[in-house]
Coordinates of C-alpha atoms and ligand atoms in Angstrom, one line a residue:
X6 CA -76.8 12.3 4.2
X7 CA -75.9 8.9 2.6
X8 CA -73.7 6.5 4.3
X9 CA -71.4 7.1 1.1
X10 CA -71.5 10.7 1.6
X11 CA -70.8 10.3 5.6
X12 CA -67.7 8.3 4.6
X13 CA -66.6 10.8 2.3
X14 CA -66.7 13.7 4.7
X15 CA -65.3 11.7 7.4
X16 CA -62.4 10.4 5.2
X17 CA -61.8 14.2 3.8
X18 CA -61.5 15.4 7.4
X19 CA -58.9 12.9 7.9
X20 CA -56.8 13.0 5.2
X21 CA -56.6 17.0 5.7
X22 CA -55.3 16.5 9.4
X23 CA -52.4 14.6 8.2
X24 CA -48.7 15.4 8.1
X25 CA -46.7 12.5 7.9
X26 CA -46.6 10.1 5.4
X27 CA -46.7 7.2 7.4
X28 CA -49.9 8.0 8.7
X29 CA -51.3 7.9 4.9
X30 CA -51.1 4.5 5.2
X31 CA -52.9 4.0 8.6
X32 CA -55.8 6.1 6.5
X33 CA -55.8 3.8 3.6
X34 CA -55.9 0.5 5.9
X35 CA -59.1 2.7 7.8
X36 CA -60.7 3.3 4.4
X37 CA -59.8 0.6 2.2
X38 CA -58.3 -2.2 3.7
X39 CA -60.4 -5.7 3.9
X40 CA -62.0 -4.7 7.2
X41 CA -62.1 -0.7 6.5
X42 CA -64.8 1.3 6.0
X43 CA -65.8 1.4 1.9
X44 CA -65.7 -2.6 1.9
X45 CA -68.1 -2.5 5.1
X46 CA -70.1 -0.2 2.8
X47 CA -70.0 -2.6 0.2
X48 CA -70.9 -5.0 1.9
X49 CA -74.1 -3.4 2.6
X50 CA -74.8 -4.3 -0.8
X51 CA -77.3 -7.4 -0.2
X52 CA -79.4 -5.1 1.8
X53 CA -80.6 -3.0 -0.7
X54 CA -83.8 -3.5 -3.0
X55 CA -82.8 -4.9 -6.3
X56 CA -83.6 -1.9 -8.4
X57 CA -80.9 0.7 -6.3
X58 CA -78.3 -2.4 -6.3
X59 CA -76.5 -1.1 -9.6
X60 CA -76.1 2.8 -8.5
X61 CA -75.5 1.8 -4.8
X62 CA -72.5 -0.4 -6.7
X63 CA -71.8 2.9 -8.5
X64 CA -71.2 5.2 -5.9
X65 CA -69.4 2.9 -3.2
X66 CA -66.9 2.1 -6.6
X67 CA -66.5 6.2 -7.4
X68 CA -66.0 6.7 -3.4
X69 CA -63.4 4.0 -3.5
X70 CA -61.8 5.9 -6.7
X71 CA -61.8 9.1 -5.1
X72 CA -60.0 8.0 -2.0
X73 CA -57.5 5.8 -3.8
X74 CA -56.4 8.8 -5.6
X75 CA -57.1 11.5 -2.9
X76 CA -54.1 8.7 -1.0
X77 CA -51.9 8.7 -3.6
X78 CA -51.6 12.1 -4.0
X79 CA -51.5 12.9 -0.3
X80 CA -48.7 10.7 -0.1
X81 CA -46.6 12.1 -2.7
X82 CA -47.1 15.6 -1.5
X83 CA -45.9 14.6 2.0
X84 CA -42.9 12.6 0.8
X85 CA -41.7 15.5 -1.1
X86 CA -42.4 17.9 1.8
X87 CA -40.3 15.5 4.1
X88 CA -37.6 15.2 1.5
X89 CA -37.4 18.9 1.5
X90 CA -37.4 19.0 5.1
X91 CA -34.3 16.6 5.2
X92 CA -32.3 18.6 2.4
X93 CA -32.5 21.8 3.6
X94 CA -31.8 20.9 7.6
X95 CA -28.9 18.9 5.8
X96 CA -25.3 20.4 6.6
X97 CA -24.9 22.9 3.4
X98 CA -23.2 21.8 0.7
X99 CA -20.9 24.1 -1.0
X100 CA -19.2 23.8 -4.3
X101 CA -16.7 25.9 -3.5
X102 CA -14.7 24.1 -1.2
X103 CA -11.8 21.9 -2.0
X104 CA -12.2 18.2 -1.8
X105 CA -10.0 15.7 -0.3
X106 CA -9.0 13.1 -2.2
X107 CA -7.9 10.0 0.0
X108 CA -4.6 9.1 -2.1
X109 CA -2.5 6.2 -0.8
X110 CA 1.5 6.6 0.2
X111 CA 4.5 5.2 -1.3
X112 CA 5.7 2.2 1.3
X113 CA 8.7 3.7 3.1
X114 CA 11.4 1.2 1.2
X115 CA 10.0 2.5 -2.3
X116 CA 10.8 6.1 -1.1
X117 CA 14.3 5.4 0.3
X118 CA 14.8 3.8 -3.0
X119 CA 13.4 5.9 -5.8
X120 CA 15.5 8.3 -3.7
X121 CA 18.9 6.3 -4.1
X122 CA 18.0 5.7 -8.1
X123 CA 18.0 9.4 -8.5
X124 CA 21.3 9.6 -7.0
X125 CA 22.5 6.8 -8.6
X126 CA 21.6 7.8 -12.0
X127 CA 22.5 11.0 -11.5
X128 CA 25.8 9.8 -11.1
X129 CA 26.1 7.7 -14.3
X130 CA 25.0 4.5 -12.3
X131 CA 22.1 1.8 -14.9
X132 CA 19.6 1.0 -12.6
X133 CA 18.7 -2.8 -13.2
X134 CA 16.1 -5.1 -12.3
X135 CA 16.7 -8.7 -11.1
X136 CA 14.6 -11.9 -10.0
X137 CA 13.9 -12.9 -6.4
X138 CA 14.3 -16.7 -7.5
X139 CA 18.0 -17.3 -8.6
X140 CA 19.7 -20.2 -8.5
X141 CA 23.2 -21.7 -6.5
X142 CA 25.5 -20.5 -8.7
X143 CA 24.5 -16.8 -9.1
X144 CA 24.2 -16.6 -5.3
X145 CA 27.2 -18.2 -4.0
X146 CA 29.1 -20.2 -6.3
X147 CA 29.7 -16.7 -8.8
X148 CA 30.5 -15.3 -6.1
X149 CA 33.3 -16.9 -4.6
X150 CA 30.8 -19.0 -2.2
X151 CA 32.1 -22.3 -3.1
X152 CA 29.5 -25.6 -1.5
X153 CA 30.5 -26.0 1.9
X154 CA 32.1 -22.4 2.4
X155 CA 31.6 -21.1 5.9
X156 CA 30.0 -18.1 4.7
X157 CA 27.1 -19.9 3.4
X158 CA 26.2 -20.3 6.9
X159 CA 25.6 -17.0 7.6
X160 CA 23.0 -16.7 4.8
X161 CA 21.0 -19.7 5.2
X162 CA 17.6 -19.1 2.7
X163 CA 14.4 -21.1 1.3
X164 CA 15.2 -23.6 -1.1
X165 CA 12.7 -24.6 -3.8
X166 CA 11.7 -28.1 -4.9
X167 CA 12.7 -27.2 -8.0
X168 CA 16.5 -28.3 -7.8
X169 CA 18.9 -25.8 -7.3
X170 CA 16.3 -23.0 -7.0
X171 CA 16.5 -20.8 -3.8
X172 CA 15.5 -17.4 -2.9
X173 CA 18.2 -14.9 -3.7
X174 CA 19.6 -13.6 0.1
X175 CA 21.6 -10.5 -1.0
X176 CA 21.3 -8.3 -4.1
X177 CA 25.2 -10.0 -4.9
X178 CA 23.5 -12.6 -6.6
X179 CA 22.9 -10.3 -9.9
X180 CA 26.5 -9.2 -10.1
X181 CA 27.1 -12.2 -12.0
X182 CA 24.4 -12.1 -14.7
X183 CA 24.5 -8.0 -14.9
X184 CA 28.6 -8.3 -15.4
X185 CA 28.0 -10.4 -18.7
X186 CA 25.0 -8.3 -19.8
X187 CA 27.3 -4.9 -20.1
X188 CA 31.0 -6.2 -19.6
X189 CA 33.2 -3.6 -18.5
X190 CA 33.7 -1.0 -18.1
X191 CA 30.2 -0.9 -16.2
X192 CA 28.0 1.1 -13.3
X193 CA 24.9 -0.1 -11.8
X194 CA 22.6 -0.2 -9.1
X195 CA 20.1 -3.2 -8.5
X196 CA 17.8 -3.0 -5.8
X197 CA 15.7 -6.0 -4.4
X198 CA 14.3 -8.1 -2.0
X199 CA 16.3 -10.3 -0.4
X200 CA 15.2 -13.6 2.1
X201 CA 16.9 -15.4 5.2
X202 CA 16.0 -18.4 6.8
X203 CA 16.3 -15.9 10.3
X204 CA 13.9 -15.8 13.2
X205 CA 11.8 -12.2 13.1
X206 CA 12.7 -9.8 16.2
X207 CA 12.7 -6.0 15.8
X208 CA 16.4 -5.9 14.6
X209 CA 15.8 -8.9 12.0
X210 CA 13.3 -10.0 9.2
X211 CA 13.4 -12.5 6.8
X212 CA 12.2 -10.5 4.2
X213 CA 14.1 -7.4 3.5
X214 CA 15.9 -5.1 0.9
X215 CA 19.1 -4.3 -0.5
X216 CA 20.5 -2.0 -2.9
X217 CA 23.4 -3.7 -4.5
X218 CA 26.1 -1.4 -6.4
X219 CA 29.0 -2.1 -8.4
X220 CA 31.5 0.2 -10.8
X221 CA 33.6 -1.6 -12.4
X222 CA 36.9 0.5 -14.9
X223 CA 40.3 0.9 -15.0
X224 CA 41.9 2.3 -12.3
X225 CA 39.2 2.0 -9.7
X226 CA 40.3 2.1 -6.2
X227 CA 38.8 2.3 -2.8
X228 CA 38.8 6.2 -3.3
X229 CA 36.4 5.8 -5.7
X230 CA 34.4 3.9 -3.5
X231 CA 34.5 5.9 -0.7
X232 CA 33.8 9.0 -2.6
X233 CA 30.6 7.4 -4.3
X234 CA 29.3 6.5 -0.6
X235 CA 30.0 9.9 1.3
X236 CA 28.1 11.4 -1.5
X237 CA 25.1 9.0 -1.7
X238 CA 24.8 9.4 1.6
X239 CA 25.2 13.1 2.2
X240 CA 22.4 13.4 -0.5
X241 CA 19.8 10.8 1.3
X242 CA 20.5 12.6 4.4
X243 CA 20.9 16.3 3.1
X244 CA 23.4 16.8 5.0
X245 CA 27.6 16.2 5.3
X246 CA 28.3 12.4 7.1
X247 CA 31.4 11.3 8.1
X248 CA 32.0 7.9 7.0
X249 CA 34.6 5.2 8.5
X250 CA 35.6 1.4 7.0
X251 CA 36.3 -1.7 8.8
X252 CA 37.9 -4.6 7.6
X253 CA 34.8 -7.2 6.9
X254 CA 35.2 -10.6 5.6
X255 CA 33.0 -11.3 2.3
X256 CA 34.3 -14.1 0.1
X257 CA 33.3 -11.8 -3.4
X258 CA 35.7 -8.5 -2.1
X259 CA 39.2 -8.3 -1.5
X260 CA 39.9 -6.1 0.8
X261 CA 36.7 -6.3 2.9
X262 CA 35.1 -3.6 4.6
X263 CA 32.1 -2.3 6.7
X264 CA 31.1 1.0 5.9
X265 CA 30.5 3.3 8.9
X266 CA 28.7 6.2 9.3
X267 CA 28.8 8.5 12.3
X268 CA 25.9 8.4 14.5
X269 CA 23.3 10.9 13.0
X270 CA 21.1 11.1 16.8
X271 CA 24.6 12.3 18.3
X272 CA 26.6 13.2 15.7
X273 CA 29.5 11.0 16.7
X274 CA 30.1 11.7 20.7
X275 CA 27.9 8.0 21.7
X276 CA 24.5 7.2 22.5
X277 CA 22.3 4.4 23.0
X278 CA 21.4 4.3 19.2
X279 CA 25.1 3.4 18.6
X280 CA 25.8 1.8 21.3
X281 CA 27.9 4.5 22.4
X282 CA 30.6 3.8 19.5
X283 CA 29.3 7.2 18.0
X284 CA 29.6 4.8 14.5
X285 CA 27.0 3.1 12.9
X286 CA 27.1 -0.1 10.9
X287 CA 25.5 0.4 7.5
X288 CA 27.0 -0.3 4.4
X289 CA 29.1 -3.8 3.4
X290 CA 31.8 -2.9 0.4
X291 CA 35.0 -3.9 -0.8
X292 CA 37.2 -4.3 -4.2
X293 CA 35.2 -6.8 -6.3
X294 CA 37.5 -10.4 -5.9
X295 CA 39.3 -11.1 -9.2
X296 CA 37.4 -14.6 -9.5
X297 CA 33.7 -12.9 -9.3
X298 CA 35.6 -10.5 -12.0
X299 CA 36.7 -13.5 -14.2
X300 CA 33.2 -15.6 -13.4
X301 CA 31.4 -12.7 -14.8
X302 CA 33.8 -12.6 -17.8
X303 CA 35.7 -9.5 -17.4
X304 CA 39.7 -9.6 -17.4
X305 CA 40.9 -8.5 -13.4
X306 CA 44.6 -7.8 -15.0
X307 CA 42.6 -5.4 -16.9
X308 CA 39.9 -3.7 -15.0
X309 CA 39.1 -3.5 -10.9
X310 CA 36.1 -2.5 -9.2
X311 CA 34.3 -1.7 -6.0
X312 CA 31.2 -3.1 -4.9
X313 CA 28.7 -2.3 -2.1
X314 CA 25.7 -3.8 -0.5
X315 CA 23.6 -1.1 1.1
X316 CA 20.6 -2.3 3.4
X317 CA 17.9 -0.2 1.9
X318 CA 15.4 -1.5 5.0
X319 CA 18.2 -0.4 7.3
X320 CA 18.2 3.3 5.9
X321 CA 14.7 3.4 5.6
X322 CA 14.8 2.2 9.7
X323 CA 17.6 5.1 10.1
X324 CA 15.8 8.2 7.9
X325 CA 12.3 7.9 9.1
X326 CA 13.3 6.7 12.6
X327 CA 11.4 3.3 12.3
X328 CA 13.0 1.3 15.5
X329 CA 11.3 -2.1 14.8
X330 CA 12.2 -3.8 11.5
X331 CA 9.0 -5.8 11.2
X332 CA 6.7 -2.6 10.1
X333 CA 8.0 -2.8 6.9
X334 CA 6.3 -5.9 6.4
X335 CA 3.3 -5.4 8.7
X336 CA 0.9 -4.7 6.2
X337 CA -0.4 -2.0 8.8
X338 CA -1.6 1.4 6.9
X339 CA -1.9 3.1 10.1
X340 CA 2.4 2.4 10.3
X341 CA 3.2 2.6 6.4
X342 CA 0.8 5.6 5.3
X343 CA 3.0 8.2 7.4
X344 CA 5.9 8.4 5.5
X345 CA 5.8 11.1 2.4
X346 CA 7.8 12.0 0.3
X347 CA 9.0 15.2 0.1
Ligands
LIG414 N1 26.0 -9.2 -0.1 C1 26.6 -8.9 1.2 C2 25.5 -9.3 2.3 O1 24.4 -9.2 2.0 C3 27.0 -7.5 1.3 C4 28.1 -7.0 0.4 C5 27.8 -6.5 -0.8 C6 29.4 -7.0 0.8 C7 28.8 -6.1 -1.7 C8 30.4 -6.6 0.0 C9 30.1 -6.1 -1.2 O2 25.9 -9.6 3.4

């Protein structure tokens, strides 16, 4: 037997032992590589007479050709049997079952308040939209907040370099603006973000919402406005809720009130969630002062109105039980994504 022929046999021996593709390469190193057996072979070369030289060249080149592609297909073979190996040991995939699609949630404010819109439009109530940036006069001056009123203190914001530019710190500041736009008589709500120049804690954020709502006819008395709240609210919270007013002081009504509402954790008998009052603080209203009425162009001998500033974050705190105001803001998906809406 030739050395070409020994090589042969001993390569075909090999290659039928294997199983794993990896070891193809090992084989073609063995065979082929620099050091491997076909160039030793060839390199035999110089020691054979002159006149074999040309079909010694022959065979070692048709040896190298027949392992080359004995390798390539070996390898294919095996990579396809271990590809087939992996799919079928594979978990089983079946078309029939449903899929999950990962949706994201609606942020816990948005739901509260696409929930008050629908009550408020189903009511006859515009919805409006208003900027964040306003400037003094919509926010206090229109408002019955003239410079160096006491109640500016109490809504200290961020004032921009651009002069007389601040960030608006109760929906109140589009009264003004939404007053001219329709005149009266007149219903809207106007949600939005509000800011305060107030150190964060779990009770307080600088960064939070309000839904602002006025109504605005002839004849409008605080009966209207507490009808309007009792049955927002009994709507939000599917379910009857007493409600109780305060006086409260706010330059822009006349009479002032806070707008209770009985404790929802113990229905009115005290608790630690209402500091045992059994009332809960939630709602700012009043009868709209004639000046804001007159600044917004509408005649107070003429027409009254009511006006309320509900604390959307503070019902959203109140309906999904949230006890710590800065979630809201938190950015945290593992918080925010719970909340769905119905
Ligand atoms: N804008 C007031 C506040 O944020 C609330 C309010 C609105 C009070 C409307 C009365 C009427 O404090």
């Amino acid at each position: 037997m030739s050395k070409a022929e020994e090589i042969k046999k001993l390569f075909e021996e090999k290659i039928n032992s294997i199983t794993a593709s990896e070891a193809v390469e090992e084989l073609r190193i063995e065979f082929l590589g620099k050091k491997g057996l076909v160039s030793g072979l060839m390199s035999e070369l110089k020691n054979v007479p002159n006149e074999e030289k040309k079909e010694f060249g022959r065979l070692v080149n048709v040896l190298k050709q027949e392992i080359e592609s004995a390798i390539a297909q070996k390898k294919e073979e095996l990579i396809k049997k271990e590809e087939e190996a992996i799919i079928n040991s594979a978990e089983q995939y079946d078309e029939s079952l449903p899929y999950e699609i990962n949706m994201g949630s609606y942020h816990p404010i948005t739901l509260v308040q696409r929930d008050l819109e629908r009550i408020f439009a189903s009511m006859g109530f515009a919805i409006e939209d208003y900027s964040e940036i306003v400037d003094d006069y919509h926010c206090f001056e229109a408002l019955n907040i003239p410079k160096h009123h006491p109640a500016r203190d109490m809504q200290d914001t961020y004032y921009l370099s651009t002069e007389n530019q601040l960030l608006k710190t109760h929906t109140s500041a589009a009264q003004n603006a939404i007053m001219k736009k329709y005149g009266a008589p007149l219903r809207a709500v106007f949600p939005g973000r509000c800011f305060r120049n107030e150190s964060t804690d779990a009770c307080h954020e600088n960064t939070f919402f309000q839904m602002e709502g006025i109504m605005i006819d002839k004849d409008i008395s605080i009966s209207n406005l507490i009808y309007f709240m009792k049955t927002m609210l009994s709507e939000v919270f599917q379910k009857d809720i007493n409600v109780r007013l305060r006086p409260g002081f706010f330059p822009f009504v006349e009479p002032g009130f806070e707008l209770d509402i009985e404790c929802l954790i113990c229905g009115g008998e005290g608790c630690p969630s209402c500091k045992n009052s059994g009332w809960l603080e939630l709602c700012p209203c009043g009868m709209i002062h004639p000046n804001v009425l007159k600044h917004g162009g509408i005649d107070p001998e003429e027409y009254t109105g009511f006006a309320f500033g509900l604390g959307l974050t503070r019902l959203a705190m109140m309906k999904y039980g949230i006890k710590d105001i800065r979630v809201f803001n938190s950015g945290s998906l593992k918080a925010l994504s719970q909340f769905k809406n119905e």
